[in-house]
Amino acid sequence: MRMERKRKRREPKTCSGCGEEYSGRHLLRHTCSSNQTEDPSDDTRKVHAAPIVKSVTDAERSENRTLTSLEHDEDDIVMEEEDDIPTNDVCLSESSDNEEELCEIDIDSILDEEDSSQELDNTNLLIVSVLKVLLRWQSLFYVSDLALSYLLLLVKSLLYLVSAASEFSKDLYKKFPSNLYQSNKSISFKNDMFRKYAVCPKCYALYDFAECVNVIEGDEMSKKCTNVLFPNYALRHFRKPCGEFLLKSVTVNGKKKLVPRKSFCYKSIEESLQILVNREGLEYLCESWRYRNVPDEILMDVYDGNVWKCFNGGKFEFFTSQRNYGIMLNVDWFQPFKHTNYSNAT
């Protein structure tokens, strides 16, 4: 196609006045001798105007027709896509179970869930009610935490625009949270009862936070790690304490505070089991593996392994008895050494 176009551009053009053939560039500069003989006293040359209009060949006409047909087809496709877009009336008429559950939320029941020991003013009560409705909406429609945090930031921005209207709106803007951490703190969620330890960043020894603070002349200072990696080593310098600082100083709201350089959160197994057993429908979920349809000689889950079958009547009668529950602890892959690519899994 490119060669054909180049050849078409190079075709000679015929002058309508003198009948001679010229190229496109020379035809623009060409002046007819007939025009010169008509007025010899006139020094100005009359350039022929007809060669400027190029003749359209059959191939170019077919190309133009195809382009116009393609444009009409694209317009038809766009119109069909616009027809497929549902209108707002259709979207509003379709109701799902989540929408019905969201509409059935009783604000009074949400307000009654507040702890009677907490005295909340009107501003805090309104903020807590709005936050609980947003969290209920998040759980019903499976909204991510990132989207909810942006929504909280948007609501706070809207409150900033109306903060100058009254003192109540100004107080509402100041107290409304702008992220998930502040929202959870405003609702006063129950803690997960995790115990936090300070970890030595060098030897990974665990310490209670109270054991890491040393008060010198009224100032709180960080203690050093006293762990000995090789207490029974023959050489004395290998039996020295670690000596790494456990805490670091940070500035929070203009005040210095000591925080662990590395932390480790731990929750006891008894508390975890207590929360797990109190969940609704736990017994049904624990027995659901017995009603699976799995073909023979196909391993789809841990229930199909030899170890599980050994406790399910193969060698022991543990899972065949009532009120017997098995507990399995899983540990992800971890790297015990720092400068190697060796990993372990349990």
Coordinates of C-alpha atoms in Angstrom, one line a residue:
M1 CA 0.0 0.0 0.0
R2 CA 2.9 2.4 0.8
M3 CA 4.5 1.7 -2.6
E4 CA 1.2 2.2 -4.4
R5 CA 0.7 5.5 -2.6
K6 CA 4.1 6.7 -3.5
R7 CA 3.6 5.8 -7.1
K8 CA 0.3 7.6 -7.2
R9 CA 2.0 10.7 -5.9
R10 CA 4.6 10.6 -8.6
E11 CA 2.1 10.3 -11.5
P12 CA 2.5 13.3 -13.8
K13 CA -0.2 16.0 -13.9
T14 CA -1.5 17.6 -17.0
C15 CA -1.9 21.3 -17.4
S16 CA -5.4 22.2 -18.6
G17 CA -4.1 25.3 -20.4
C18 CA -1.2 24.0 -22.5
G19 CA -1.8 20.3 -22.2
E20 CA 1.8 19.4 -21.1
E21 CA 2.6 17.0 -18.3
Y22 CA 4.5 18.0 -15.2
S23 CA 5.2 16.6 -11.7
G24 CA 3.2 17.9 -8.8
R25 CA 5.9 20.2 -7.6
H26 CA 6.7 21.7 -11.0
L27 CA 3.1 22.1 -11.9
L28 CA 2.6 24.5 -9.1
R29 CA 5.4 26.7 -10.5
H30 CA 4.3 26.2 -14.1
T31 CA 2.8 29.2 -16.0
C32 CA 0.9 28.8 -19.2
S33 CA 2.3 30.5 -22.3
S34 CA -1.2 31.5 -23.3
N35 CA -1.5 33.6 -20.1
Q36 CA 1.8 35.3 -20.9
T37 CA 0.8 36.2 -24.5
E38 CA -2.5 37.7 -23.3
D39 CA -0.8 40.5 -21.4
P40 CA 2.9 40.8 -22.2
S41 CA 3.3 44.1 -20.3
D42 CA 2.3 42.5 -17.0
D43 CA 5.4 41.3 -15.2
T44 CA 3.4 39.2 -12.7
R45 CA 3.0 35.6 -13.7
K46 CA -0.4 34.0 -13.3
V47 CA -0.1 30.6 -11.7
H48 CA -2.5 28.0 -12.9
A49 CA -5.1 27.3 -10.2
A50 CA -6.5 24.1 -11.5
P51 CA -3.5 21.9 -10.7
I52 CA -3.9 22.5 -7.0
V53 CA -7.1 20.4 -6.9
K54 CA -5.8 16.8 -7.2
S55 CA -7.8 14.3 -9.0
V56 CA -9.2 11.4 -6.9
T57 CA -8.5 8.0 -8.3
D58 CA -10.7 4.9 -7.9
A59 CA -8.4 3.4 -5.3
E60 CA -8.6 6.5 -3.1
R61 CA -12.4 6.6 -3.5
S62 CA -12.6 2.9 -2.4
E63 CA -10.4 3.8 0.6
N64 CA -12.6 6.7 1.6
R65 CA -15.7 4.5 1.3
T66 CA -14.2 1.9 3.6
L67 CA -13.2 4.6 6.1
T68 CA -16.7 6.0 6.2
S69 CA -18.2 2.6 6.5
L70 CA -15.9 1.9 9.5
E71 CA -16.8 5.2 11.1
H72 CA -20.5 4.3 10.7
D73 CA -19.9 0.8 12.2
E74 CA -18.1 2.4 15.2
D75 CA -21.0 4.8 15.7
D76 CA -23.4 1.8 15.7
I77 CA -21.2 -0.1 18.2
V78 CA -21.1 2.9 20.5
M79 CA -24.9 3.3 20.3
E80 CA -25.4 -0.4 21.0
E81 CA -23.1 -0.1 24.1
E82 CA -25.0 2.9 25.3
D83 CA -28.2 0.9 24.9
D84 CA -26.7 -1.9 27.0
I85 CA -25.9 0.4 29.9
P86 CA -28.6 0.0 32.6
T87 CA -30.4 3.1 33.7
N88 CA -30.5 4.4 37.2
D89 CA -34.1 3.2 37.5
V90 CA -33.1 -0.4 36.7
C91 CA -30.2 -0.3 39.2
L92 CA -32.4 1.0 41.9
S93 CA -35.2 -1.5 41.2
E94 CA -32.8 -4.5 41.7
S95 CA -32.5 -5.3 45.4
S96 CA -30.1 -7.8 46.9
D97 CA -30.0 -9.5 50.2
N98 CA -27.2 -7.2 51.3
E99 CA -29.2 -4.1 50.5
E100 CA -32.1 -5.4 52.4
E101 CA -29.9 -6.2 55.4
L102 CA -28.4 -2.7 55.2
C103 CA -31.9 -1.1 55.1
E104 CA -32.9 -3.1 58.1
I105 CA -30.2 -1.7 60.3
D106 CA -31.8 -0.2 63.4
I107 CA -29.9 2.9 64.6
D108 CA -31.5 2.6 68.0
S109 CA -30.1 -0.9 68.5
I110 CA -26.7 0.4 67.5
L111 CA -27.0 3.1 70.1
D112 CA -28.1 0.7 72.7
E113 CA -24.9 -1.3 72.3
E114 CA -22.9 1.5 73.9
D115 CA -21.5 0.7 77.2
S116 CA -23.5 2.4 80.0
S117 CA -20.3 3.2 81.9
Q118 CA -19.1 5.5 79.1
E119 CA -20.5 8.9 79.2
L120 CA -20.7 10.2 75.6
D121 CA -21.8 13.6 74.5
N122 CA -23.9 14.3 71.5
T123 CA -20.9 14.7 69.2
N124 CA -19.2 11.5 70.2
L125 CA -22.5 9.6 70.1
L126 CA -23.2 10.7 66.5
I127 CA -19.6 9.8 65.5
V128 CA -19.8 6.3 67.0
S129 CA -23.2 5.7 65.3
V130 CA -21.9 6.8 61.9
L131 CA -18.8 4.6 62.3
K132 CA -20.8 1.6 63.3
V133 CA -23.1 2.0 60.2
L134 CA -20.0 2.3 58.0
L135 CA -18.5 -0.9 59.5
R136 CA -21.7 -2.8 59.1
W137 CA -21.8 -1.6 55.4
Q138 CA -18.2 -2.8 55.0
S139 CA -19.0 -6.3 56.3
L140 CA -22.1 -6.7 54.2
F141 CA -20.6 -5.6 50.9
Y142 CA -17.1 -6.9 51.5
V143 CA -15.4 -3.5 51.2
S144 CA -11.6 -3.5 51.7
D145 CA -10.0 -1.6 54.6
L146 CA -8.2 0.7 52.2
A147 CA -11.5 1.8 50.6
L148 CA -13.1 2.4 54.0
S149 CA -10.1 4.5 55.0
Y150 CA -10.5 6.7 51.9
L151 CA -14.2 7.0 52.7
L152 CA -13.5 8.2 56.2
L153 CA -11.1 10.7 54.8
L154 CA -13.7 11.9 52.3
V155 CA -16.3 12.3 55.1
K156 CA -13.8 14.3 57.2
S157 CA -13.1 16.5 54.2
L158 CA -16.8 17.2 53.8
L159 CA -17.1 18.0 57.5
Y160 CA -14.3 20.5 57.0
L161 CA -16.3 22.4 54.4
V162 CA -19.2 22.8 56.8
S163 CA -17.2 23.3 59.9
A164 CA -17.6 27.1 59.8
A165 CA -21.4 26.9 60.0
S166 CA -21.7 26.2 63.7
E167 CA -19.7 25.2 66.8
F168 CA -21.3 21.7 66.6
S169 CA -20.1 21.1 63.1
K170 CA -16.6 22.4 64.0
D171 CA -16.5 20.1 67.0
L172 CA -17.7 17.2 64.8
Y173 CA -14.9 17.8 62.3
K174 CA -12.2 17.9 65.0
K175 CA -13.4 14.6 66.6
F176 CA -14.2 12.6 63.5
P177 CA -11.5 10.0 62.7
S178 CA -9.6 10.1 59.5
N179 CA -8.3 6.5 59.4
L180 CA -9.2 3.1 60.7
Y181 CA -7.0 3.2 63.7
Q182 CA -8.7 6.3 65.0
S183 CA -12.1 4.9 64.2
N184 CA -11.4 1.7 66.2
K185 CA -10.2 3.8 69.0
S186 CA -13.4 5.9 68.9
I187 CA -15.6 2.9 69.0
S188 CA -13.5 1.4 71.8
F189 CA -13.3 -2.1 70.4
K190 CA -12.2 -4.8 72.8
N191 CA -8.5 -5.6 72.6
D192 CA -7.4 -9.0 71.4
M193 CA -5.5 -9.5 74.7
F194 CA -2.1 -9.9 72.9
R195 CA 0.9 -9.7 75.1
K196 CA 3.7 -7.5 73.7
Y197 CA 7.4 -8.4 74.2
A198 CA 10.5 -6.4 73.3
V199 CA 12.8 -8.3 71.0
C200 CA 16.6 -7.9 70.8
P201 CA 17.4 -7.0 67.2
K202 CA 20.7 -8.9 67.4
C203 CA 20.1 -12.2 69.2
Y204 CA 16.2 -12.1 69.2
A205 CA 15.8 -12.6 73.0
L206 CA 12.4 -11.7 74.5
Y207 CA 11.9 -9.2 77.3
D208 CA 9.0 -7.6 79.1
F209 CA 8.8 -3.9 78.4
A210 CA 9.1 -3.1 82.1
E211 CA 12.4 -4.9 82.2
C212 CA 13.9 -2.8 79.3
V213 CA 13.5 0.7 81.0
N214 CA 16.2 2.1 83.2
V215 CA 15.5 5.3 85.1
I216 CA 18.6 7.5 85.6
E217 CA 18.1 10.9 87.4
G218 CA 14.5 11.0 86.4
D219 CA 15.2 10.2 82.7
E220 CA 14.1 6.9 81.1
M221 CA 16.9 5.1 79.3
S222 CA 17.0 1.9 77.3
K223 CA 18.7 -1.1 78.8
K224 CA 21.0 -3.4 76.9
C225 CA 20.4 -7.0 76.1
T226 CA 21.9 -9.3 78.8
N227 CA 21.5 -12.5 76.9
V228 CA 24.5 -14.8 76.4
L229 CA 24.4 -16.8 73.2
F230 CA 27.1 -19.4 74.2
P231 CA 27.3 -19.5 78.1
N232 CA 29.3 -22.8 78.1
Y233 CA 31.8 -21.8 75.5
A234 CA 35.5 -22.4 76.4
L235 CA 36.7 -19.0 75.3
R236 CA 35.8 -16.1 77.6
H237 CA 35.0 -13.5 75.0
F238 CA 32.3 -15.8 73.5
R239 CA 30.5 -15.8 76.9
K240 CA 29.9 -12.0 76.9
P241 CA 26.4 -10.6 76.9
C242 CA 24.9 -9.3 73.7
G243 CA 24.9 -5.7 74.7
E244 CA 22.4 -4.4 72.1
F245 CA 20.0 -1.6 73.0
L246 CA 16.4 -2.9 73.3
L247 CA 14.4 0.4 73.0
K248 CA 14.6 3.5 70.9
S249 CA 13.3 7.0 71.5
V250 CA 10.6 8.5 69.3
T251 CA 8.7 11.8 69.5
V252 CA 4.9 11.6 69.9
N253 CA 2.9 14.8 70.1
G254 CA 6.0 16.7 71.1
K255 CA 7.0 14.2 73.8
K256 CA 9.7 11.7 73.8
K257 CA 8.7 8.1 74.3
L258 CA 10.6 4.8 74.4
V259 CA 9.3 2.0 72.1
P260 CA 10.8 -1.4 71.3
R261 CA 13.1 -1.6 68.4
K262 CA 11.5 -4.9 67.5
S263 CA 8.3 -6.3 69.1
F264 CA 6.7 -9.7 69.3
C265 CA 3.0 -10.2 70.1
Y266 CA 1.8 -13.4 71.8
K267 CA -1.6 -14.7 72.8
S268 CA -2.0 -17.7 75.1
I269 CA -3.5 -20.9 73.6
E270 CA -6.1 -21.0 76.4
E271 CA -7.5 -17.6 75.5
S272 CA -7.5 -18.5 71.8
L273 CA -9.3 -21.7 72.4
Q274 CA -11.9 -20.0 74.6
I275 CA -12.7 -17.5 71.8
L276 CA -12.8 -20.3 69.2
V277 CA -15.1 -22.6 71.2
N278 CA -17.6 -19.7 71.8
R279 CA -18.1 -19.2 68.1
E280 CA -21.5 -20.0 66.7
G281 CA -21.7 -23.2 64.6
L282 CA -18.3 -24.5 65.6
E283 CA -19.5 -28.1 66.1
Y284 CA -21.1 -28.2 62.7
L285 CA -18.0 -26.9 61.0
C286 CA -15.8 -29.4 62.9
E287 CA -18.0 -32.3 61.6
S288 CA -18.4 -31.1 58.0
W289 CA -15.3 -33.0 56.8
R290 CA -17.1 -36.3 57.4
Y291 CA -19.7 -35.5 54.6
R292 CA -17.2 -34.7 51.8
N293 CA -17.4 -36.7 48.6
V294 CA -13.7 -37.4 47.6
P295 CA -12.8 -40.0 45.0
D296 CA -10.5 -42.8 46.1
E297 CA -6.7 -42.4 45.8
I298 CA -7.1 -38.6 45.5
L299 CA -5.6 -36.3 48.2
M300 CA -7.6 -33.0 48.4
D301 CA -7.0 -32.0 52.0
V302 CA -5.4 -33.1 55.3
Y303 CA -8.3 -35.3 56.0
D304 CA -7.3 -37.6 53.2
G305 CA -3.8 -38.3 54.6
N306 CA -2.6 -41.3 56.4
V307 CA -2.0 -39.5 59.7
W308 CA -5.6 -38.3 59.9
K309 CA -6.9 -41.8 58.9
C310 CA -4.7 -43.3 61.6
F311 CA -6.6 -41.2 64.3
N312 CA -9.9 -41.9 62.6
G313 CA -10.1 -45.6 63.4
G314 CA -7.1 -46.9 61.6
K315 CA -5.0 -47.2 64.8
F316 CA -6.7 -44.9 67.3
E317 CA -10.3 -44.2 68.0
F318 CA -9.8 -40.5 68.6
F319 CA -12.0 -38.9 65.9
T320 CA -14.6 -41.7 66.1
S321 CA -15.6 -40.8 69.7
Q322 CA -18.0 -37.9 70.5
R323 CA -16.8 -34.6 71.9
N324 CA -13.2 -35.2 70.8
Y325 CA -11.6 -32.3 69.0
G326 CA -8.1 -32.3 67.5
I327 CA -5.9 -29.2 67.5
M328 CA -3.3 -28.7 64.8
L329 CA -0.6 -26.0 65.1
N330 CA 0.9 -24.7 61.8
V331 CA 4.0 -22.6 61.5
D332 CA 4.9 -20.9 58.3
W333 CA 8.4 -21.1 56.7
F334 CA 11.0 -19.0 58.5
Q335 CA 14.7 -18.3 58.0
P336 CA 16.6 -19.0 61.2
F337 CA 19.9 -17.5 60.0
K338 CA 20.6 -14.0 58.7
H339 CA 23.2 -14.3 56.0
T340 CA 22.0 -17.6 54.4
N341 CA 19.1 -18.7 52.2
Y342 CA 18.3 -21.7 54.4
S343 CA 14.6 -21.9 55.5
N344 CA 12.6 -24.2 57.8
A345 CA 9.0 -25.1 58.0
T346 CA 6.9 -26.9 60.5

